Coordinates of C-alpha atoms in Angstrom, one line a residue:
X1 CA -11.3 117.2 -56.0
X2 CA -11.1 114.1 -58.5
X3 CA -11.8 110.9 -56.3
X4 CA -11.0 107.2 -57.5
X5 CA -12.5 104.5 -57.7
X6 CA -11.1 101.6 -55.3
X7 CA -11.2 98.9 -57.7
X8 CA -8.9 100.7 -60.1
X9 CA -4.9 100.4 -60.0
X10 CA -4.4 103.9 -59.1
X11 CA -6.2 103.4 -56.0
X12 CA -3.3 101.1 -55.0
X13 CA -0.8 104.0 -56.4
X14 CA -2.0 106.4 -54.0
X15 CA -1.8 103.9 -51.2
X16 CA 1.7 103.9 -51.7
X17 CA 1.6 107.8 -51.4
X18 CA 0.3 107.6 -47.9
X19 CA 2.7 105.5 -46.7
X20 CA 5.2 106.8 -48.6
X21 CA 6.9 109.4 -45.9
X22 CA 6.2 107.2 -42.9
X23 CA 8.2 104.9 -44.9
X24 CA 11.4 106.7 -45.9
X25 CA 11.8 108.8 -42.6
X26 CA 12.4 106.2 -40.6
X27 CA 16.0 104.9 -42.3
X28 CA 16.8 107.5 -44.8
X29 CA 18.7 109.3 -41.8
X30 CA 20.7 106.2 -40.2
X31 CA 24.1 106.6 -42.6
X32 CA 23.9 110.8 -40.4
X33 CA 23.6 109.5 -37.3
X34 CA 27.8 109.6 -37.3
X35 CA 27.1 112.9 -38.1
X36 CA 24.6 114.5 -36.0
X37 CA 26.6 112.8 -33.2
X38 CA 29.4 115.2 -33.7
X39 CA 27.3 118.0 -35.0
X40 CA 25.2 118.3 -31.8
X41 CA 28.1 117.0 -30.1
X42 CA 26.3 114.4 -28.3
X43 CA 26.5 110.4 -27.0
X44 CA 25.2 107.4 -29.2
X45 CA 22.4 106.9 -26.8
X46 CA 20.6 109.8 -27.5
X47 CA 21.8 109.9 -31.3
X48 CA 20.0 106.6 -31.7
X49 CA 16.8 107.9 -29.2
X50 CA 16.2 109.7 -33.0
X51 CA 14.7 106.3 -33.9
X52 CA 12.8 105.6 -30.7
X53 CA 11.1 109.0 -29.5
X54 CA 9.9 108.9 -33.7
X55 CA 8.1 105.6 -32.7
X56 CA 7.1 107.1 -29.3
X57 CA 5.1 109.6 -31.1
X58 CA 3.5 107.0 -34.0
X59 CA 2.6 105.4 -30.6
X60 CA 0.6 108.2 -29.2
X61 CA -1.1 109.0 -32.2
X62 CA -2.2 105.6 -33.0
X63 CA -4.4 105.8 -30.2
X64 CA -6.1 109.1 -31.2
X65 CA -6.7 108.9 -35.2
X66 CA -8.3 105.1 -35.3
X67 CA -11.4 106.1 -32.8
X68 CA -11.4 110.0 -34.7
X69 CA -11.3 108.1 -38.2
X70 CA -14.2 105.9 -37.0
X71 CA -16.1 109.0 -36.2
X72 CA -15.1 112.2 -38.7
X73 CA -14.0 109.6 -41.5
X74 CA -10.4 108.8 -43.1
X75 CA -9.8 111.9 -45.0
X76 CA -10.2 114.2 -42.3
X77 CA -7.9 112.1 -39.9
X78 CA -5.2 111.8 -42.8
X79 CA -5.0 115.2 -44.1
X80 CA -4.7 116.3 -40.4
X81 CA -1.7 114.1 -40.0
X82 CA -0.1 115.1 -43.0
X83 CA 0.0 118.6 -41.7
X84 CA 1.5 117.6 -38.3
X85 CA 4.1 115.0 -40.3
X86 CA 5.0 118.3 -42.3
X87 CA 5.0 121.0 -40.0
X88 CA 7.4 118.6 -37.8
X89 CA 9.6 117.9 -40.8
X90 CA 10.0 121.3 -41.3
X91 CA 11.3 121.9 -37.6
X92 CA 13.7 119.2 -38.0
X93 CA 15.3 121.1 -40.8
X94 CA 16.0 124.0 -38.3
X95 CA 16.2 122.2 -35.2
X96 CA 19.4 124.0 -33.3
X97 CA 20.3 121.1 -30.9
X98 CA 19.4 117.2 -30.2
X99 CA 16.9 118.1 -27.5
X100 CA 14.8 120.0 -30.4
X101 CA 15.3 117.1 -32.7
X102 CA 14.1 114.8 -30.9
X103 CA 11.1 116.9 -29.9
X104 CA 10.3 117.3 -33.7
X105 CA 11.0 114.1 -34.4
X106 CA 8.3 112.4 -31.7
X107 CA 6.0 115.0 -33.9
X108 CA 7.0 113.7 -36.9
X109 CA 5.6 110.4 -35.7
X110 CA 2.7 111.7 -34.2
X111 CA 2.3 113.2 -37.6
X112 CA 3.4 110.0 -39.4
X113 CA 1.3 107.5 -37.2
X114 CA -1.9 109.3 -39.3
X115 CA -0.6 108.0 -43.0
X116 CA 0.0 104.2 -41.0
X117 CA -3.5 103.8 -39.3
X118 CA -6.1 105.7 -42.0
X119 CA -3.9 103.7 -44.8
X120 CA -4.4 100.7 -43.2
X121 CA -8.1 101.4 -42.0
X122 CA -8.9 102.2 -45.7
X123 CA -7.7 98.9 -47.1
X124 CA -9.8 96.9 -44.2
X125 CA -12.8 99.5 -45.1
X126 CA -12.6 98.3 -49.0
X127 CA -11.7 95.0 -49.3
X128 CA -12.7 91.9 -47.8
X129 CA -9.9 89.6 -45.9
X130 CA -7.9 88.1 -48.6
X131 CA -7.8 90.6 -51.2
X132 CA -7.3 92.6 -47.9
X133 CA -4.0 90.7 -47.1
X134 CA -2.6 90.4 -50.6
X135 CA -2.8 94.6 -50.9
X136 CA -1.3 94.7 -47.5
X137 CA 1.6 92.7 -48.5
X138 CA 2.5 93.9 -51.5
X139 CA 2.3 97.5 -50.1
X140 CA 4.6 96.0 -47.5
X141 CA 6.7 95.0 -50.0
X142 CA 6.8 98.8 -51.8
X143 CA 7.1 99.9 -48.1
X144 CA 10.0 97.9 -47.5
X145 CA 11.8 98.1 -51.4
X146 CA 11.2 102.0 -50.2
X147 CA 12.9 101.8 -47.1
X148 CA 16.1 99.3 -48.7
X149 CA 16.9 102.8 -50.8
X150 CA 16.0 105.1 -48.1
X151 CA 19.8 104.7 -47.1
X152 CA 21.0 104.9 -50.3
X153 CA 19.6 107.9 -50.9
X154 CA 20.3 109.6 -47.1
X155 CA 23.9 108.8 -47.6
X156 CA 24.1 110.5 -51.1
X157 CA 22.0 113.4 -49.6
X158 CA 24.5 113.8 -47.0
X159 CA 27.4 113.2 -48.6
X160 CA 26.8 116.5 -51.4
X161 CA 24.4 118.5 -49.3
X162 CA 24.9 117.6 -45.2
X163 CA 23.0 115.6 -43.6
X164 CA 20.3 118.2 -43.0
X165 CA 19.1 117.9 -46.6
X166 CA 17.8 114.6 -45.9
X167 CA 14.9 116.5 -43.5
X168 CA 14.5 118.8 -46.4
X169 CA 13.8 115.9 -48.8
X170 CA 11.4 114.2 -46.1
X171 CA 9.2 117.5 -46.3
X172 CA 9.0 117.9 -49.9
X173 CA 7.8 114.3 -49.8
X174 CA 5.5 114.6 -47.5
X175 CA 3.9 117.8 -49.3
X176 CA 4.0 115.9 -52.7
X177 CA 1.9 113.2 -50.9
X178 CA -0.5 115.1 -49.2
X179 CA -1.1 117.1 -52.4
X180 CA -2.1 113.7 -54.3
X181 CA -4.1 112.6 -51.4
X182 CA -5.6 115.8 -50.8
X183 CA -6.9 116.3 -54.7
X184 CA -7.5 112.1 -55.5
X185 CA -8.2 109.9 -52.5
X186 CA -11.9 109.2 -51.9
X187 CA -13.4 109.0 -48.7
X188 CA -13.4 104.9 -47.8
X189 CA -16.0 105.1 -44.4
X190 CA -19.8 106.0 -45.7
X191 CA -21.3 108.4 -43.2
X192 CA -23.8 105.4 -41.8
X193 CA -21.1 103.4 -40.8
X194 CA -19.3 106.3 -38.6
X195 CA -19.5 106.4 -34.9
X196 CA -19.4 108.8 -32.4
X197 CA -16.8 110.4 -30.3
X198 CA -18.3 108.1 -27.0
X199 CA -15.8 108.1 -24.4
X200 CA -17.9 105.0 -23.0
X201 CA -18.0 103.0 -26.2
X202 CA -14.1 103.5 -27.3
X203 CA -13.2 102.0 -24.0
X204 CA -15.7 99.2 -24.3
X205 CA -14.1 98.8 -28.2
X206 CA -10.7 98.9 -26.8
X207 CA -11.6 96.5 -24.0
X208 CA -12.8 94.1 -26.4
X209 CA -9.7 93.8 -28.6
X210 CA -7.5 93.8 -25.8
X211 CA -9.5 90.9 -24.2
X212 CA -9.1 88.8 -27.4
X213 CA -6.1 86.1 -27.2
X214 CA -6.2 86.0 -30.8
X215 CA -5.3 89.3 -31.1
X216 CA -2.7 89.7 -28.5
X217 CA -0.8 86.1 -29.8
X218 CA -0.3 87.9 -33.6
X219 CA 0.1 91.5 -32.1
X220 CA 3.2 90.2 -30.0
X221 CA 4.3 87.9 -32.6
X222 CA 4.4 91.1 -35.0
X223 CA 6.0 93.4 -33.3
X224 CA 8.9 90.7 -31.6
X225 CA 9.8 90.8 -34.8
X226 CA 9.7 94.0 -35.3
X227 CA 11.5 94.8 -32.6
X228 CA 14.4 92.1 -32.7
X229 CA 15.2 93.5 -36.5
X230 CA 15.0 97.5 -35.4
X231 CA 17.7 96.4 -32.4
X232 CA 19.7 95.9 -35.2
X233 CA 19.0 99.1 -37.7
X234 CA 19.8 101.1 -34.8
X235 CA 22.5 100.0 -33.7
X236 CA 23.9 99.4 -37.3
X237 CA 25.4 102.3 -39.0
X238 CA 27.5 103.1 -35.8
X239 CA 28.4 99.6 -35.4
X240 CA 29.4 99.4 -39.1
X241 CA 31.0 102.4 -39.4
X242 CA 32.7 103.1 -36.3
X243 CA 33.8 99.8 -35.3
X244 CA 33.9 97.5 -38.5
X245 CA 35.3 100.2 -40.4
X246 CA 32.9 100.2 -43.2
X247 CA 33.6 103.3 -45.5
X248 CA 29.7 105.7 -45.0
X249 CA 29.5 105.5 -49.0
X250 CA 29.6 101.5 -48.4
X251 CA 27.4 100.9 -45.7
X252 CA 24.2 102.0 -47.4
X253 CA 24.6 98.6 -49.3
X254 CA 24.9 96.8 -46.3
X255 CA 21.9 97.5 -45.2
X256 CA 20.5 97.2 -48.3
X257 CA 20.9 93.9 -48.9
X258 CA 19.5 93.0 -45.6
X259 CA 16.1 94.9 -46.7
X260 CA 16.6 94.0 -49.9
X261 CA 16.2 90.2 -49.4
X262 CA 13.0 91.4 -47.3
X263 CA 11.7 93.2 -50.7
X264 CA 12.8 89.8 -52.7
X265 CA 9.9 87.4 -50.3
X266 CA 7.3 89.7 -49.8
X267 CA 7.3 90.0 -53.5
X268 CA 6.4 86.1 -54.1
X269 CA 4.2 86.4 -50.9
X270 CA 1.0 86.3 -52.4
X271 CA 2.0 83.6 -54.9
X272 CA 3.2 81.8 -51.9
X273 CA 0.0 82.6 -49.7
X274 CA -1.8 80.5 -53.2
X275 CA 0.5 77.8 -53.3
X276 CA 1.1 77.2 -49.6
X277 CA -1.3 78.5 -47.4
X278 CA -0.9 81.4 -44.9
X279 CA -0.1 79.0 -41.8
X280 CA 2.8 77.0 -43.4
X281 CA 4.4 80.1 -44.6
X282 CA 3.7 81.5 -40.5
X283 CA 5.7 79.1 -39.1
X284 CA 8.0 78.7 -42.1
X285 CA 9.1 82.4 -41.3
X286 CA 9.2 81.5 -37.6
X287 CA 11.5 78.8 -38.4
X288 CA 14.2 80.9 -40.2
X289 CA 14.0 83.8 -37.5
X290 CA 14.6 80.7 -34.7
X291 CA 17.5 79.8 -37.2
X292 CA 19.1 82.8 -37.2
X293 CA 19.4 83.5 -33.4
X294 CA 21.2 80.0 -33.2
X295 CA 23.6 80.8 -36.3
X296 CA 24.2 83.9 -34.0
X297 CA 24.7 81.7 -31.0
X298 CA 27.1 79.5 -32.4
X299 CA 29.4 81.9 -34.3
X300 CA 32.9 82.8 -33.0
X301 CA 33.5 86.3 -32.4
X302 CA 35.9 87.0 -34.7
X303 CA 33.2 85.8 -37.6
X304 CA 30.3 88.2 -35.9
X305 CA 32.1 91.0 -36.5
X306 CA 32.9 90.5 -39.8
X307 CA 30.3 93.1 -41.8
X308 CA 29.6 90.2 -44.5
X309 CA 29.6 87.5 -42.1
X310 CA 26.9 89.8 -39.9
X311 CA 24.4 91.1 -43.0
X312 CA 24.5 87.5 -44.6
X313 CA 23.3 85.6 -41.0
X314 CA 20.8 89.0 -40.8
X315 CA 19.4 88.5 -44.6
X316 CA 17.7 85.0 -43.4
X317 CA 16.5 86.5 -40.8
X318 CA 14.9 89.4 -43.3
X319 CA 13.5 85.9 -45.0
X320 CA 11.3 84.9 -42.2
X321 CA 10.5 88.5 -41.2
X322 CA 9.1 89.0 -44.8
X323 CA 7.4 85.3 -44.9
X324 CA 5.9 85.7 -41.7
X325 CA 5.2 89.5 -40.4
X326 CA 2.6 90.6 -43.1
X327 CA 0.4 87.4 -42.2
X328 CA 0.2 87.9 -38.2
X329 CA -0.9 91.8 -39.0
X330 CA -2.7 90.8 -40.8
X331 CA -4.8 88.4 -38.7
X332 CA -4.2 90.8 -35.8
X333 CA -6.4 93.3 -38.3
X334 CA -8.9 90.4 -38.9
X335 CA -10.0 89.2 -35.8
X336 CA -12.6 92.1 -35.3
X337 CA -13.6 93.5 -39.0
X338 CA -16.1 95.9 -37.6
X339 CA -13.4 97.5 -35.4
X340 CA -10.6 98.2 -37.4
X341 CA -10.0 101.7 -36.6
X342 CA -9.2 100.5 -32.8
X343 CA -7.7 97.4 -33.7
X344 CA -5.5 99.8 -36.5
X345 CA -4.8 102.0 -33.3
X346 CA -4.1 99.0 -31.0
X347 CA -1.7 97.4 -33.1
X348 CA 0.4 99.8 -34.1
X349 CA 0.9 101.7 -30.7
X350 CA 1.5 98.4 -28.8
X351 CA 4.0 97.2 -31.8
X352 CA 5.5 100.6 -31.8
X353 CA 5.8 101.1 -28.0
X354 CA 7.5 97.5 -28.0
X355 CA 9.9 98.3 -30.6
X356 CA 11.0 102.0 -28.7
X357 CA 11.4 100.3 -25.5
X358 CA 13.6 97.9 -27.3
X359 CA 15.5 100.0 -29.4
X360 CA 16.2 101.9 -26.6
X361 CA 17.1 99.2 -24.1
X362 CA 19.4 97.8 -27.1
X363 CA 21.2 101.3 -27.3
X364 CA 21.8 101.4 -23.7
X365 CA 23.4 98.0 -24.1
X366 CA 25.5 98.8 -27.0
X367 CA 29.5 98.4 -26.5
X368 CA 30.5 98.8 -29.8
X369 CA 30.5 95.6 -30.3
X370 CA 28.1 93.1 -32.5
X371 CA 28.0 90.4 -29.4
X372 CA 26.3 93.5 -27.4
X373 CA 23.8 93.8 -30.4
X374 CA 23.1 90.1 -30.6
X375 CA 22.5 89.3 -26.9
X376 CA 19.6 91.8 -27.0
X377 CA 18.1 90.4 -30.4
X378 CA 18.2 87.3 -28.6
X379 CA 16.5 88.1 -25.9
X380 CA 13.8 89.3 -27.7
X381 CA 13.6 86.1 -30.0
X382 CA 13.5 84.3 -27.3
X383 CA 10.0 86.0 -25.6
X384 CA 9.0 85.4 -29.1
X385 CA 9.5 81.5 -29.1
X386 CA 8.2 81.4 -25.8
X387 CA 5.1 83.1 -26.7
X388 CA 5.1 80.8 -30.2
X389 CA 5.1 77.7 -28.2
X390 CA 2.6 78.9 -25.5
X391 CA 0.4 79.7 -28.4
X392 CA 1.1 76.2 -30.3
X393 CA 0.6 74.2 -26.8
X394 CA -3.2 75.8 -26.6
X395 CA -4.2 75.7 -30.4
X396 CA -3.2 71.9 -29.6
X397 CA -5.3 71.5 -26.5
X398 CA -8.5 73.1 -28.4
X399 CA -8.3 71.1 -31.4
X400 CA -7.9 68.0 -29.4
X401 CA -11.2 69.0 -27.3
X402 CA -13.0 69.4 -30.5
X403 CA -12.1 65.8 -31.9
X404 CA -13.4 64.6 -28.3
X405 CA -16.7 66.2 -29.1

């Protein structure tokens, strides 16, 4: 093996390598999911349950590999999830109906879930909190620019080679990945920082970030937004396709531009985090995601379910997501530095497990129309104001109590 140094810029290169197939396999496969609907010859609910049982299984291993990192170290943990992630790709490929799919997809998460919470443990292992949150967001931002193609390239894939090529390419990917990993990344947790496998201690670590209000404010904040945007993904390429008659070779671009505008912030994000501050751009981002629900509210019909109408009202949305969404993980990472294996773990598997009991609550709502896709964002961005102001109302109440002392 040929380990790198941290400090150097192709540390940050093959941080984009572990993230790279937890990344792509999430959207490269929406332009199919016309496809594997008729292939498998099944409804859209459990066409778009593609999306959710993936999540399900990220969820379920985010528990496991933050406590196992903390005790056998990163590399261990990751190269074991790349094996999973592959091995579950692979069975994809060859999956014979949408029952086995979706069983190798919630593997392929539980596989994925590894690259998500050792990547993010390794950056919180290395750096201290604000180089921390400028790496985070611009690997958010390589994430996201990642994930803006991903449907580019899926609809090619399965335009000239059937949708089952697209599994095919998430497999080489993942090998290529773990390869790099495998032969370059260095170890990031010393051997006298490691603890043990105590059943005891991890529930007393979990306990303690769970009982933080801190935590739980930008872990719900987080993955509200999350969740309100993914409602929308899922939904989309039926929705587009189906019902505003958008040609599959033009829909890629669709969605696109929505993640694209996502790519376009996160990019000036740490210029902005300099110039502005992290709080102004929080509620800045806030703002715009408020602002989009009542552009939504207020629209006639006939304009919500026009496809440029639709993406241009969801690309300010993608502004405040990309403002705001990198800071509150952020802090939600911060708020215990010496636990960031369980706060990794915590994070992601309550983001993800709100975001799979969205998408799927959203597919079961879906009437082919955009209205039905709305109501449910706007549900969700409303639990997200109320938490917002519940939040504000209290960080008022202790400021004002320290002014009195």
């Amino acid at each position: 093996m040929f380990p790198i140094s941290h400090e150097g810029k192709w540390f940050r290169f093959l941080m984009v390598f572990i993230f790279l197939g937890a990344a792509m396999e999430t959207d490269i496969y929406l332009p199919t999911f016309p496809d594997i609907l008729n292939d498998f010859n099944t409804d859209a609910v459990m066409v778009q349950r593609i999306l959710s049982y993936n999540f399900i299984g990220i969820c379920i291993g985010s528990l496991l590999y933050g406590p196992l990192s903390d005790h056998f170290g990163r590399r261990k943990i990751l190269m074991f999830g790349f094996s999973v992630f592959l091995a579950a790709s692979i069975g994809c490929i060859y999956a014979s109906s949408i029952e086995q799919l979706l069983a190798f997809r919630l593997l392929q998460g539980f596989g994925s879930s590894a690259c998500v919470i050792v990547g993010t443990a390794m950056i919180f292992d290395l750096f201290d909190e604000e180089p921390a949150a400028k790496l985070i967001a611009d690997l958010n931002t390589l994430v996201v620019s990642l994930m803006a193609f991903a449907p580019l390239i899926g609809g090619w894939i399965s335009l000239h080679m059937g949708y089952k090529a697209n599994f095919v390419f998430i497999a080489i990917l993942v090998l290529l990945s773990a390869t790099k990993c495998f032969f370059f990344l260095p170890e990031s947790l010393s051997k006298d920082k490691r603890k043990k496998v105590a059943p005891k201690r991890i529930a007393s670590d979990y306990k303690t970030v769970l009982s933080s209000s801190a935590f739980w404010y930008n872990t719900l904040v987080t993955s509200l937004i999350l969740a309100a945007y993914m409602i929308y993904v899922s939904n989309m390429s039926l929705l587009y396709i189906e019902q505003l008659e958008v040609s599959p070779d033009q829909f890629p671009f669709f969605q696109m531009a929505t993640l694209g505008t996502f790519v376009l912030v996160s990019l000036n994000n740490a210029r902005l985090i300099d110039r502005f501050g992290i709080d102004k751009l929080k509620s800045t981002g806030l703002g715009l995601i408020f602002t989009t629900t009542l552009i939504f509210f207020l629209l006639p019909s006939e304009q919500l379910n026009s496809p440029f109408i639709l993406t241009g009202t969801m690309c300010l949305f993608s502004i405040g997501a990309g403002l705001s969404i990198g800071l509150f993980f952020a802090k939600s990472m911060q708020v215990f530095p010496e636990l960031t294996g369980i706060a990794a773990s915590l994070v992601t598997a309550i983001r993800l497990f709100i975001v799979s009991a969205a998408i799927d609550l959203g597919s079961n709502a879906y009437e082919g129309t955009s209205e039905s896709v709305i109501h449910v964002m706007t549900a969700v961005v409303a639990f997200l104001a109320a938490i917002s102001s519940v939040n504000y109302w209290r960080q008022s109440r202790l400021k004002q109590a320290e002014n009195m002392e």
